[in-house]
Short mmCIF file of C-alpha atoms in Angstrom, two decimals:
data_model
loop_
_atom_site.label_atom_id
_atom_site.label_comp_id
_atom_site.label_asym_id
_atom_site.label_seq_id
_atom_site.Cartn_x
_atom_site.Cartn_y
_atom_site.Cartn_z
CA MET X 1 16.78 9.88 -23.50
CA ALA X 2 14.59 12.85 -24.43
CA ALA X 3 16.27 16.22 -24.08
CA ASP X 4 13.84 17.35 -21.38
CA TYR X 5 14.72 14.47 -19.05
CA PRO X 6 17.89 13.32 -17.30
CA ASP X 7 19.37 9.95 -18.23
CA ILE X 8 17.17 7.66 -16.13
CA ASP X 9 17.18 3.89 -16.58
CA ILE X 10 13.46 3.22 -16.36
CA ALA X 11 13.62 -0.60 -16.14
CA PRO X 12 14.62 -1.02 -12.44
CA PHE X 13 11.67 1.18 -11.42
CA ILE X 14 9.04 -1.01 -13.05
CA ASP X 15 6.66 -3.36 -11.26
CA HIS X 16 5.55 -5.36 -14.32
CA ALA X 17 1.82 -5.75 -13.64
CA LEU X 18 -0.47 -8.48 -14.92
CA LEU X 19 -3.71 -7.75 -13.10
CA THR X 20 -6.30 -8.27 -15.79
CA PRO X 21 -9.04 -10.69 -14.66
CA THR X 22 -8.38 -12.82 -17.76
CA ALA X 23 -4.67 -13.39 -17.06
CA THR X 24 -3.53 -16.89 -17.99
CA PRO X 25 -0.59 -19.08 -16.87
CA GLU X 26 0.93 -18.56 -20.31
CA GLN X 27 0.88 -14.79 -19.79
CA VAL X 28 2.43 -15.21 -16.34
CA GLU X 29 5.31 -17.10 -17.94
CA GLN X 30 5.66 -14.34 -20.54
CA TRP X 31 5.61 -11.55 -17.92
CA CYS X 32 8.19 -13.31 -15.76
CA GLY X 33 10.47 -13.81 -18.76
CA GLN X 34 10.16 -10.15 -19.69
CA ALA X 35 10.85 -9.01 -16.12
CA ASP X 36 14.01 -11.10 -16.04
CA ARG X 37 15.16 -10.01 -19.49
CA PHE X 38 14.70 -6.29 -18.89
CA ASN X 39 15.71 -6.17 -15.21
CA PHE X 40 12.36 -4.99 -13.90
CA ALA X 41 11.95 -4.59 -10.14
CA SER X 42 9.16 -7.16 -9.92
CA VAL X 43 6.22 -8.86 -11.51
CA CYS X 44 2.90 -7.97 -9.86
CA LEU X 45 0.28 -10.71 -10.17
CA TYR X 46 -2.86 -12.01 -8.56
CA PRO X 47 -2.29 -14.38 -5.61
CA THR X 48 -3.37 -17.40 -7.62
CA TYR X 49 -0.21 -17.06 -9.76
CA VAL X 50 2.34 -16.36 -7.02
CA LYS X 51 3.59 -19.94 -6.77
CA GLN X 52 4.11 -20.18 -10.55
CA ALA X 53 5.94 -16.83 -10.66
CA ALA X 54 8.13 -17.77 -7.69
CA GLU X 55 9.21 -20.93 -9.47
CA LEU X 56 9.90 -19.10 -12.74
CA LEU X 57 11.89 -16.33 -11.03
CA HIS X 58 13.77 -18.47 -8.52
CA GLY X 59 17.35 -17.23 -8.32
CA LYS X 60 16.60 -14.27 -10.59
CA LYS X 61 16.62 -10.57 -9.75
CA PRO X 62 12.94 -9.55 -10.20
CA LYS X 63 10.80 -9.98 -7.09
CA VAL X 64 7.40 -11.63 -6.92
CA CYS X 65 4.74 -9.10 -5.92
CA THR X 66 1.05 -9.76 -5.38
CA VAL X 67 -2.05 -7.80 -4.42
CA ILE X 68 -4.01 -8.16 -1.18
CA GLY X 69 -7.64 -7.10 -0.77
CA PHE X 70 -7.57 -6.04 -4.40
CA PRO X 71 -9.13 -3.95 -5.83
CA THR X 72 -11.61 -2.59 -3.24
CA GLY X 73 -9.85 -3.15 0.10
CA ALA X 74 -13.21 -4.09 1.60
CA THR X 75 -12.55 -7.68 2.61
CA THR X 76 -12.26 -8.36 6.34
CA ARG X 77 -9.07 -7.98 8.36
CA LEU X 78 -8.68 -11.72 8.87
CA VAL X 79 -9.26 -12.47 5.19
CA LYS X 80 -6.59 -9.95 4.19
CA LEU X 81 -4.17 -11.35 6.74
CA TYR X 82 -4.71 -14.92 5.55
CA GLU X 83 -4.37 -13.85 1.92
CA ALA X 84 -1.09 -12.10 2.76
CA GLN X 85 0.29 -15.04 4.75
CA GLU X 86 -0.62 -17.56 2.05
CA ALA X 87 0.99 -15.37 -0.62
CA VAL X 88 4.23 -15.25 1.36
CA GLU X 89 4.13 -19.03 1.88
CA ASN X 90 3.78 -19.39 -1.90
CA GLY X 91 6.81 -17.20 -2.58
CA ALA X 92 5.73 -13.56 -2.67
CA THR X 93 8.20 -11.10 -1.14
CA GLU X 94 6.28 -7.91 -1.92
CA LEU X 95 2.61 -7.30 -1.05
CA ASP X 96 0.49 -4.44 -2.41
CA VAL X 97 -2.30 -4.06 0.16
CA VAL X 98 -5.43 -1.99 -0.48
CA ILE X 99 -6.61 -0.03 2.55
CA ASN X 100 -10.23 -0.05 3.67
CA LEU X 101 -11.39 3.26 2.23
CA GLY X 102 -14.71 3.19 4.07
CA TRP X 103 -12.90 3.01 7.40
CA LEU X 104 -10.62 5.88 6.41
CA LYS X 105 -13.44 8.13 5.23
CA SER X 106 -15.51 7.44 8.35
CA GLY X 107 -12.59 8.34 10.61
CA ASN X 108 -11.84 4.82 11.82
CA THR X 109 -8.10 5.19 11.34
CA ASN X 110 -7.34 2.83 14.24
CA ALA X 111 -8.85 -0.05 12.26
CA VAL X 112 -6.88 0.93 9.14
CA HIS X 113 -3.69 1.07 11.19
CA GLU X 114 -4.29 -2.25 12.95
CA GLU X 115 -5.01 -4.06 9.69
CA ILE X 116 -1.85 -2.82 7.96
CA ALA X 117 0.34 -3.23 11.06
CA GLU X 118 -0.78 -6.84 11.51
CA ILE X 119 0.09 -7.71 7.90
CA CYS X 120 3.49 -6.01 8.24
CA GLU X 121 4.28 -7.78 11.49
CA GLU X 122 2.99 -11.24 10.59
CA THR X 123 4.54 -11.45 7.11
CA GLY X 124 7.81 -9.53 7.59
CA GLN X 125 7.80 -8.67 3.89
CA LEU X 126 7.95 -5.47 1.87
CA ILE X 127 4.48 -3.91 2.10
CA LYS X 128 3.16 -1.33 -0.36
CA VAL X 129 -0.05 0.25 0.93
CA ILE X 130 -2.48 1.24 -1.84
CA LEU X 131 -4.21 4.47 -0.86
CA GLU X 132 -6.43 4.85 -3.96
CA THR X 133 -5.62 8.55 -4.09
CA SER X 134 -8.08 9.24 -6.91
CA LEU X 135 -10.92 8.68 -4.42
CA LEU X 136 -9.47 10.78 -1.58
CA THR X 137 -9.27 14.46 -0.73
CA ASP X 138 -5.79 15.89 -0.16
CA ALA X 139 -6.42 15.82 3.59
CA GLU X 140 -7.44 12.15 3.38
CA LYS X 141 -4.36 11.33 1.29
CA LYS X 142 -2.09 12.85 3.92
CA LEU X 143 -3.94 11.08 6.74
CA ALA X 144 -3.84 7.71 4.94
CA ALA X 145 -0.13 8.12 4.23
CA GLU X 146 0.66 8.92 7.86
CA VAL X 147 -1.37 5.95 9.10
CA ALA X 148 0.32 3.60 6.61
CA MET X 149 3.79 4.78 7.56
CA ASP X 150 3.08 4.49 11.27
CA ALA X 151 1.79 0.95 10.69
CA GLY X 152 5.09 -0.11 9.13
CA ALA X 153 4.51 0.23 5.38
CA THR X 154 7.56 0.12 3.12
CA PHE X 155 5.91 2.02 0.26
CA LEU X 156 2.96 4.32 -0.30
CA LYS X 157 1.19 3.36 -3.54
CA THR X 158 -1.13 5.76 -5.33
CA ASN X 159 -3.78 3.63 -7.02
CA THR X 160 -5.09 0.22 -8.00
CA GLY X 161 -5.73 1.54 -11.50
CA TRP X 162 -9.42 0.63 -11.25
CA ASN X 163 -10.67 4.06 -10.13
CA GLY X 164 -8.25 6.50 -11.72
CA GLY X 165 -4.57 6.94 -12.37
CA ALA X 166 -1.41 8.24 -10.80
CA THR X 167 -0.75 11.98 -11.02
CA VAL X 168 2.35 14.07 -10.54
CA ALA X 169 0.47 16.14 -7.95
CA ASP X 170 -0.33 13.06 -5.85
CA VAL X 171 3.23 11.76 -6.01
CA ARG X 172 4.54 15.15 -4.90
CA LEU X 173 2.05 15.21 -2.02
CA LEU X 174 3.08 11.72 -0.89
CA LYS X 175 6.75 12.63 -1.18
CA GLU X 176 6.15 15.65 1.03
CA VAL X 177 4.47 13.47 3.66
CA ALA X 178 6.96 10.61 3.40
CA LYS X 179 10.04 12.83 3.64
CA GLU X 180 12.09 10.01 2.07
CA ARG X 181 11.36 7.69 5.00
CA ILE X 182 9.69 5.13 2.71
CA GLY X 183 9.25 4.55 -1.01
CA ILE X 184 6.50 5.83 -3.28
CA LYS X 185 4.91 3.69 -5.99
CA ALA X 186 3.01 5.47 -8.75
CA SER X 187 0.44 3.20 -10.36
CA GLY X 188 -2.61 3.50 -12.58
CA GLY X 189 -2.86 4.65 -16.19
CA ILE X 190 0.89 4.88 -16.87
CA ARG X 191 1.23 4.22 -20.59
CA THR X 192 4.06 6.41 -21.85
CA LEU X 193 7.73 6.90 -21.05
CA ASN X 194 7.21 10.61 -20.45
CA GLN X 195 4.45 9.88 -17.92
CA ALA X 196 6.72 7.49 -16.06
CA LEU X 197 9.67 9.90 -16.07
CA ASP X 198 7.51 12.79 -14.86
CA LEU X 199 6.34 10.62 -11.94
CA ILE X 200 9.90 9.56 -11.10
CA LEU X 201 11.09 13.17 -11.15
CA ALA X 202 8.16 14.04 -8.85
CA GLY X 203 9.36 11.45 -6.33
CA ALA X 204 8.17 7.97 -7.38
CA THR X 205 10.63 5.19 -6.61
CA ARG X 206 8.54 2.47 -8.27
CA ILE X 207 6.27 2.54 -11.32
CA GLY X 208 3.40 0.07 -11.49
CA THR X 209 2.28 -0.56 -15.05
CA SER X 210 1.17 -3.27 -17.44
CA ARG X 211 2.93 -1.34 -20.22
CA GLY X 212 6.50 -1.96 -19.10
CA ILE X 213 7.53 -3.36 -22.48
CA ASP X 214 6.02 -0.33 -24.23
CA LEU X 215 8.06 1.98 -22.00
CA ILE X 216 11.24 0.09 -22.84
CA ARG X 217 10.47 0.30 -26.57
CA GLN X 218 9.82 4.03 -26.29
CA ARG X 219 13.12 4.45 -24.46
CA ASP X 220 14.99 2.47 -27.09
CA THR X 221 13.42 4.51 -29.90
CA LEU X 222 14.53 7.75 -28.24
CA GLU X 223 18.03 6.46 -27.68
CA LYS X 224 18.28 5.56 -31.36
CA GLY X 225 17.09 9.04 -32.29
CA GLU X 226 14.21 7.74 -34.37
#
């Protein structure tokens, strides 16, 4: 590991994301194989590929994660709930749910809370609530985090990656709000090992990235002293 960082095994932090609109079944098979080989925390895929991933990872350590209301969070409450329930029926055990940003910004936090709470209660799975921090003020980030935690979220997640990336400042803010009560997932624009390690040191307990293999290669290069 680089001299400036402690000896952190990056692999168990990684949610190995395949969220490009052009993702194919062949890529899903590749991502699942990589997640198993490198001991990643999960693969994160669109709902249409959950059943395939669940079959490929049956009896293996990586979890099957999918996205709900992705990437805008603007679908209706019932649509999000159905999407979440169907994903669980198909084998997903982790759900990354995008909040309704319009509701949050207009002050309708009760609706945000009810939507997240219903998904948590009806699915009984690990729920990561995507706050899309790049589009929020610090006050809105804190408010969204508190609402998500009160609704039963298991993780606070920074971004979808469609409107900006994770920052150390945002992870620190979420850590301050969470007070270690729930996990923090940093996601969006994470391409280098140093970025990932900085976010972990700031408080992230998961790293969402499509560059998981690149991070492992960078780690291996450092360990070899190349």
